[in-house]
Short mmCIF file of C-alpha atoms in Angstrom, two decimals:
data_model
loop_
_atom_site.label_atom_id
_atom_site.label_comp_id
_atom_site.label_asym_id
_atom_site.label_seq_id
_atom_site.Cartn_x
_atom_site.Cartn_y
_atom_site.Cartn_z
CA MET A 1 163.00 258.43 99.90
CA ALA A 2 164.52 257.07 103.15
CA HIS A 3 163.52 254.62 105.85
CA PHE A 4 165.37 254.30 109.12
CA ASP A 5 166.21 251.27 111.21
CA GLY A 6 163.65 252.00 113.91
CA SER A 7 166.09 252.59 116.75
CA ALA A 8 165.77 255.84 118.60
CA ASP A 9 167.60 258.48 120.57
CA LYS A 10 166.80 258.84 124.27
CA ASP A 11 164.09 261.35 123.44
CA GLY A 12 162.28 258.71 121.36
CA THR A 13 163.20 260.25 118.00
CA SER A 14 164.76 258.30 115.17
CA ASN A 15 168.56 258.20 115.17
CA MET A 16 168.47 258.78 111.41
CA SER A 17 170.57 255.72 110.54
CA PRO A 18 169.50 255.05 106.94
CA ASN A 19 168.25 251.66 105.79
CA PRO A 20 170.02 251.06 102.44
CA GLN A 21 167.05 249.01 101.23
CA ALA A 22 164.70 251.95 101.56
CA SER A 23 164.12 255.30 99.91
CA ILE A 24 165.72 258.45 101.37
CA ASN A 25 162.76 260.81 101.18
CA VAL A 26 160.47 259.45 103.92
CA GLN A 27 160.39 261.99 106.71
CA PRO A 28 159.98 261.11 110.41
CA PRO A 29 157.40 263.02 112.44
CA ILE A 30 158.47 266.58 113.15
CA GLY A 31 157.08 266.53 116.67
CA GLY A 32 156.73 269.42 119.05
CA THR A 33 160.06 269.36 120.90
CA PRO A 34 161.16 272.97 121.55
CA PRO A 35 164.06 274.04 119.29
CA GLN A 36 166.16 274.96 122.34
CA LEU A 37 165.99 271.36 123.53
CA LEU A 38 166.60 270.07 119.99
CA ALA A 39 169.75 272.20 119.77
CA GLN A 40 171.09 270.76 123.04
CA GLN A 41 170.30 267.19 121.97
CA ALA A 42 171.89 267.79 118.55
CA ALA A 43 175.01 269.05 120.32
CA GLU A 44 175.08 265.77 122.25
CA GLY A 45 175.11 263.91 118.93
CA ARG A 46 171.46 262.90 118.60
CA ARG A 47 170.76 262.76 114.89
CA GLY A 48 166.97 262.79 115.20
CA ALA A 49 167.17 266.10 117.04
CA ALA A 50 169.64 267.42 114.44
CA TRP A 51 167.21 266.43 111.67
CA ARG A 52 164.34 268.31 113.26
CA LEU A 53 166.48 271.33 114.12
CA MET A 54 167.69 271.60 110.51
CA HIS A 55 164.11 271.29 109.30
CA TRP A 56 163.04 274.24 111.42
CA ILE A 57 166.09 276.28 110.39
CA MET A 58 165.29 275.79 106.72
CA GLU A 59 161.66 276.67 107.44
CA GLY A 60 162.95 280.00 108.74
CA ASP A 61 161.65 279.44 112.28
CA PRO A 62 163.25 282.22 114.39
CA ARG A 63 163.16 279.97 117.46
CA ALA A 64 165.46 277.47 115.74
CA ILE A 65 167.92 280.18 114.74
CA ALA A 66 167.86 281.58 118.27
CA ALA A 67 168.41 278.09 119.68
CA VAL A 68 171.59 277.67 117.63
CA THR A 69 172.93 281.14 118.30
CA SER A 70 172.28 281.12 122.04
CA LEU A 71 173.42 277.59 122.90
CA ASP A 72 176.56 277.70 125.05
CA ASP A 73 178.05 274.46 123.72
CA ASP A 74 180.84 274.16 121.13
CA ARG A 75 179.72 270.67 120.16
CA LEU A 76 176.76 271.92 118.13
CA ALA A 77 179.06 274.06 115.97
CA GLN A 78 181.50 271.14 115.69
CA ASN A 79 178.76 268.77 114.57
CA LEU A 80 177.38 271.32 112.14
CA LEU A 81 180.81 271.86 110.58
CA GLU A 82 181.25 268.10 110.32
CA PHE A 83 177.94 267.83 108.49
CA LEU A 84 178.95 270.57 106.04
CA ALA A 85 182.31 268.91 105.44
CA LEU A 86 181.52 265.20 105.56
CA GLY A 87 177.75 264.79 105.61
CA THR A 88 177.90 262.97 108.96
CA TRP A 89 176.75 264.04 112.43
CA ALA A 90 178.90 263.37 115.50
CA GLY A 91 180.83 260.78 113.51
CA LYS A 92 177.75 258.80 112.43
CA PRO A 93 175.89 258.50 109.09
CA PHE A 94 173.23 261.17 108.71
CA VAL A 95 170.49 261.71 106.14
CA PRO A 96 169.36 265.36 106.33
CA PRO A 97 165.91 266.73 105.48
CA LEU A 98 165.18 267.22 101.79
CA SER A 99 165.26 270.98 102.28
CA VAL A 100 168.94 270.79 103.30
CA ARG A 101 170.10 268.79 100.28
CA THR A 102 170.81 271.82 98.09
CA ALA A 103 173.75 274.16 97.61
CA HIS A 104 171.60 277.07 98.79
CA ALA A 105 170.76 275.22 102.00
CA LYS A 106 174.43 274.55 102.73
CA THR A 107 175.09 278.26 102.24
CA ARG A 108 172.28 279.04 104.67
CA LEU A 109 173.86 276.76 107.29
CA ILE A 110 177.27 278.38 106.75
CA THR A 111 175.79 281.75 107.73
CA LEU A 112 175.24 280.35 111.22
CA PHE A 113 179.01 280.70 111.69
CA LEU A 114 179.16 284.31 110.53
CA PRO A 115 179.25 287.38 112.81
CA ALA A 116 175.89 289.08 113.36
CA SER A 117 174.17 286.17 111.57
CA GLY A 118 174.62 283.21 113.85
CA MET A 119 176.46 281.84 116.86
CA ASP A 120 178.79 283.70 119.20
CA PRO A 121 181.78 284.90 117.10
CA ALA A 122 184.30 283.65 119.65
CA ARG A 123 182.74 280.17 119.57
CA ALA A 124 182.63 280.08 115.79
CA MET A 125 186.25 281.16 115.53
CA ARG A 126 187.35 278.66 118.17
CA VAL A 127 185.66 275.74 116.40
CA LEU A 128 186.91 276.75 112.95
CA LEU A 129 190.51 277.26 114.07
CA ALA A 130 190.48 273.88 115.80
CA ALA A 131 189.20 272.27 112.59
CA ILE A 132 192.18 273.70 110.67
CA HIS A 133 194.26 271.04 112.46
CA ASP A 134 191.77 268.20 112.01
CA ASN A 135 193.29 265.07 110.46
CA ARG A 136 190.40 264.92 107.97
CA PRO A 137 191.14 267.10 104.92
CA ALA A 138 187.46 267.84 104.28
CA MET A 139 187.16 269.37 107.74
CA ARG A 140 190.18 271.59 107.15
CA GLU A 141 188.81 272.60 103.76
CA ALA A 142 185.36 273.50 105.15
CA ALA A 143 186.85 275.51 108.01
CA ILE A 144 189.13 277.47 105.66
CA HIS A 145 186.20 278.14 103.32
CA ILE A 146 184.14 279.69 106.13
CA LEU A 147 187.10 281.66 107.50
CA GLY A 148 187.59 283.15 104.04
CA ILE A 149 183.95 284.22 103.92
CA MET A 150 184.32 285.84 107.34
CA GLY A 151 187.14 288.00 105.97
CA ASN A 152 188.74 288.42 109.38
CA ARG A 153 192.36 289.48 108.88
CA THR A 154 193.45 288.00 112.20
CA VAL A 155 193.29 284.53 110.62
CA ILE A 156 195.75 285.38 107.83
CA PRO A 157 198.67 283.57 109.53
CA VAL A 158 196.57 280.39 109.73
CA LEU A 159 195.53 280.68 106.09
CA LEU A 160 199.13 281.26 105.03
CA GLU A 161 200.15 278.15 106.95
CA SER A 162 197.47 276.22 105.07
CA LEU A 163 199.19 277.04 101.79
CA ASN A 164 201.62 274.27 102.82
CA ASP A 165 198.91 271.71 103.61
CA PRO A 166 199.78 268.26 102.19
CA VAL A 167 196.37 268.02 100.49
CA HIS A 168 195.90 269.91 97.21
CA SER A 169 192.20 270.74 97.74
CA VAL A 170 192.97 272.30 101.12
CA ARG A 171 195.74 274.46 99.64
CA LEU A 172 193.34 275.50 96.88
CA GLU A 173 190.74 276.57 99.46
CA ALA A 174 193.42 278.51 101.35
CA VAL A 175 194.24 280.50 98.20
CA LYS A 176 190.55 281.30 97.69
CA ALA A 177 190.22 282.40 101.31
CA LEU A 178 193.28 284.66 101.12
CA GLY A 179 191.78 286.38 98.09
CA ARG A 180 188.53 286.99 99.99
CA VAL A 181 190.22 288.37 103.10
CA GLY A 182 191.36 291.36 101.05
CA ASP A 183 194.72 292.08 102.68
CA PRO A 184 197.51 292.98 100.21
CA SER A 185 200.13 291.61 102.60
CA VAL A 186 199.29 288.11 101.33
CA VAL A 187 200.40 288.86 97.75
CA PRO A 188 204.07 287.79 98.19
CA ALA A 189 202.95 284.48 99.70
CA LEU A 190 200.52 283.87 96.85
CA LEU A 191 203.22 284.60 94.31
CA HIS A 192 205.66 282.34 96.14
CA ALA A 193 203.09 279.55 95.95
CA LEU A 194 203.17 279.91 92.17
CA ARG A 195 206.67 278.41 92.07
CA SER A 196 205.33 274.92 92.70
CA ALA A 197 201.75 275.45 91.48
CA ASP A 198 200.05 273.26 88.90
CA GLU A 199 197.69 274.78 86.32
CA GLN A 200 194.64 274.62 88.60
CA MET A 201 196.47 276.21 91.51
CA GLY A 202 198.01 278.86 89.25
CA SER A 203 194.57 279.80 87.94
CA GLN A 204 193.19 280.06 91.47
CA ILE A 205 196.08 282.24 92.61
CA PHE A 206 195.43 284.53 89.66
CA LEU A 207 191.73 284.76 90.62
CA ALA A 208 192.73 285.57 94.21
CA LEU A 209 194.94 288.40 92.97
CA MET A 210 192.03 289.70 90.88
CA GLU A 211 189.78 289.60 93.93
CA LEU A 212 192.31 291.65 95.89
CA GLY A 213 192.23 294.15 93.02
CA SER A 214 193.82 297.58 93.44
CA ALA A 215 194.87 296.73 96.99
CA ALA A 216 197.32 294.21 95.53
CA VAL A 217 198.92 296.67 93.09
CA PRO A 218 201.82 297.94 95.27
CA ALA A 219 202.91 294.40 96.15
CA LEU A 220 202.54 293.25 92.54
CA ILE A 221 204.63 296.19 91.35
CA ALA A 222 207.33 295.32 93.89
CA GLU A 223 207.36 291.69 92.77
CA SER A 224 207.38 292.58 89.07
CA ASN A 225 211.18 292.87 89.35
CA ASN A 226 211.47 289.34 90.74
CA ASN A 227 214.37 287.24 89.42
CA SER A 228 211.87 284.57 88.41
CA ALA A 229 210.39 285.17 84.96
CA TRP A 230 207.41 283.03 85.99
CA ILE A 231 206.66 285.40 88.88
CA ARG A 232 207.16 288.48 86.67
CA TRP A 233 204.76 287.02 84.09
CA HIS A 234 202.01 286.56 86.66
CA CYS A 235 202.61 290.02 88.16
CA ILE A 236 202.39 291.74 84.77
CA ARG A 237 199.32 289.76 83.80
CA ALA A 238 197.57 290.57 87.08
CA LEU A 239 198.51 294.26 86.89
CA GLY A 240 197.20 294.41 83.35
CA GLN A 241 193.89 292.85 84.31
CA ILE A 242 193.46 295.06 87.39
CA CYS A 243 194.29 298.02 85.11
CA ASP A 244 195.33 300.44 87.84
CA ASP A 245 197.07 303.57 86.51
CA ARG A 246 199.94 303.02 88.96
CA ALA A 247 200.97 299.94 86.99
CA LEU A 248 201.22 301.62 83.58
CA SER A 249 204.94 302.37 83.73
CA VAL A 250 205.66 298.85 84.98
CA LEU A 251 203.91 297.27 81.99
CA VAL A 252 205.66 299.62 79.59
CA ARG A 253 209.05 298.67 81.01
CA ALA A 254 208.09 295.02 80.74
CA LEU A 255 207.86 295.39 76.95
CA ALA A 256 211.66 295.19 77.03
CA ASP A 257 211.84 292.26 79.46
CA GLN A 258 214.51 289.73 78.58
CA ASP A 259 211.97 286.95 78.86
CA HIS A 260 209.79 286.96 75.76
CA ALA A 261 206.74 285.56 77.55
CA VAL A 262 206.84 288.43 80.07
CA ALA A 263 207.25 291.01 77.30
CA TRP A 264 204.36 289.56 75.33
CA VAL A 265 201.95 289.49 78.24
CA ALA A 266 202.77 293.18 78.81
CA ALA A 267 202.05 293.92 75.15
CA LYS A 268 198.73 292.05 75.38
CA GLU A 269 197.64 293.92 78.51
CA LEU A 270 198.73 297.49 77.68
CA PRO A 271 195.88 298.27 75.24
CA GLY A 272 193.55 297.97 78.21
CA PHE A 273 195.00 301.23 79.56
CA GLY A 274 193.77 303.07 76.46
CA LYS A 275 195.55 306.10 75.02
CA MET A 276 197.44 306.69 78.27
CA SER A 277 200.05 304.17 77.13
CA VAL A 278 200.95 305.96 73.87
CA GLU A 279 203.46 308.49 75.21
CA PRO A 280 205.28 306.08 77.60
CA VAL A 281 205.64 303.50 74.82
CA LEU A 282 207.08 306.09 72.46
CA ARG A 283 209.49 307.28 75.15
CA LEU A 284 210.56 303.69 75.72
CA LEU A 285 211.45 303.48 72.03
CA MET A 286 213.52 306.66 72.41
CA THR A 287 215.57 305.41 75.35
CA GLU A 288 215.79 301.62 75.04
CA ASP A 289 218.08 299.74 72.67
CA THR A 290 215.89 298.88 69.70
CA SER A 291 216.08 295.11 69.54
CA ALA A 292 214.06 293.06 67.10
CA TRP A 293 212.04 291.77 70.01
CA LEU A 294 211.23 295.26 71.34
CA VAL A 295 210.02 296.16 67.86
CA GLU A 296 207.57 293.25 67.94
CA THR A 297 206.09 294.00 71.36
CA THR A 298 205.79 297.76 70.92
CA SER A 299 204.43 297.34 67.40
CA TYR A 300 201.61 295.28 68.83
CA VAL A 301 200.64 298.11 71.18
CA LEU A 302 200.98 300.91 68.62
CA ARG A 303 199.01 298.99 65.98
CA ASP A 304 196.19 298.57 68.45
CA HIS A 305 196.15 302.34 69.00
CA CYS A 306 196.07 302.95 65.24
CA GLN A 307 193.13 300.60 64.96
CA HIS A 308 191.07 301.99 67.82
CA HIS A 309 192.13 305.65 67.94
CA GLU A 310 191.97 307.07 64.43
CA GLU A 311 193.25 310.49 65.52
CA LEU A 312 196.60 308.90 66.46
CA ARG A 313 197.12 307.07 63.19
CA PRO A 314 198.91 309.89 61.32
CA TYR A 315 201.50 310.09 64.10
CA LEU A 316 202.00 306.40 64.82
CA GLU A 317 202.00 304.89 61.35
CA PRO A 318 205.33 306.58 60.40
CA VAL A 319 206.87 305.15 63.57
CA LEU A 320 205.64 301.67 62.69
CA LYS A 321 207.05 302.03 59.20
CA GLU A 322 210.50 302.96 60.50
CA MET A 323 210.37 300.17 63.07
CA HIS A 324 210.16 297.64 60.23
CA SER A 325 212.71 299.25 57.94
CA VAL A 326 216.24 297.96 57.31
CA GLY A 327 217.78 300.64 59.53
CA TYR A 328 215.23 300.28 62.33
CA ARG A 329 217.80 300.41 65.14
CA VAL A 330 218.70 304.02 64.29
CA ALA A 331 215.42 305.13 62.70
CA THR A 332 213.06 304.00 65.47
CA PRO A 333 214.22 306.35 68.28
CA ASN A 334 214.14 309.32 65.91
CA ALA A 335 210.68 308.43 64.61
CA ALA A 336 209.37 308.04 68.18
CA ARG A 337 210.81 311.42 69.19
CA LYS A 338 209.23 313.08 66.16
CA ALA A 339 205.85 311.49 66.90
CA ILE A 340 205.86 312.77 70.49
CA ASN A 341 206.76 316.29 69.35
CA GLU A 342 204.00 316.29 66.73
CA ILE A 343 201.40 314.88 69.12
CA GLU A 344 202.38 317.50 71.69
CA ALA A 345 202.15 320.29 69.09
CA SER A 346 198.70 319.10 68.04
CA GLY A 347 197.42 319.30 71.60
CA LEU A 348 196.65 315.59 71.70
CA LEU A 349 199.23 314.96 74.42
CA ILE A 350 197.02 316.65 77.01
CA SER A 351 194.02 314.55 76.00
CA LEU A 352 196.10 311.37 76.14
CA ALA A 353 196.94 312.01 79.77
CA SER A 354 193.32 312.62 80.78
#
């Protein structure tokens, strides 16, 4: 419940300044002011008009939507963005209608910035880009959030710049937005941001890479040879989760990575590619120096195939046995070669590739 202090805007409506001694659910009269006039008054900063306009928007009144979308005044969009970010209107305290105090309602108001759903796209973009440089972090964060939803690739340079914002929450929102935009060109920048990322930021960067999906695969493959083991680890993990066939050979090679964490994440992800990984793993054992560590990572993959693909067990179990024998360095390549020949002779090799 809410009471207000009794003062009024020039149109006679309450200025919505809340009385802290009162409840916040008392609603002022809705009145019959045309939405077009309410939109203009709300742009001028009149909170009573903004209250009524929001009420009609949430009621689904087409006149209210049309009033917002047709008004040739950037201030309404600026005030609306401020409300979404800070809960204020034109720099003053503002208690919105009950119908606007939900997450769904905020989402509904955000759509007013989107192309084909709300205000003029040029106006929306102009207001949002200006807010990127606002000295209030919440304004920058809200603007970046909406730009990410828009998915317009022309704003990528601005979003990339926001990865260096001094405020953590703004950088986090920039990562989310870059994932939504869907342009693989942002992958190197996201991976670079990992160098100084904390756990929360690292998790968000990973989610952004997942959202980019197969489009990110070429850039992830290119960065999988990065000198930084931390970057390689994230690339291999992301490629494994995206599970694009183009990444199979990269994950197989990573089983022999000098960094054990990178090699292990490759071993954990390869079973997701199914039987396609059997032949490349066996060929790796034929050509790579058989270190104790390579035995561990490849054994993990081959054991998984034995467990889930019974038809492969007769061919892979002898390899696993030799891999754990005293003379494994010499025996392993020979056992892998024999397994490939036998699988090929049985006709299974064709089915593995399909």
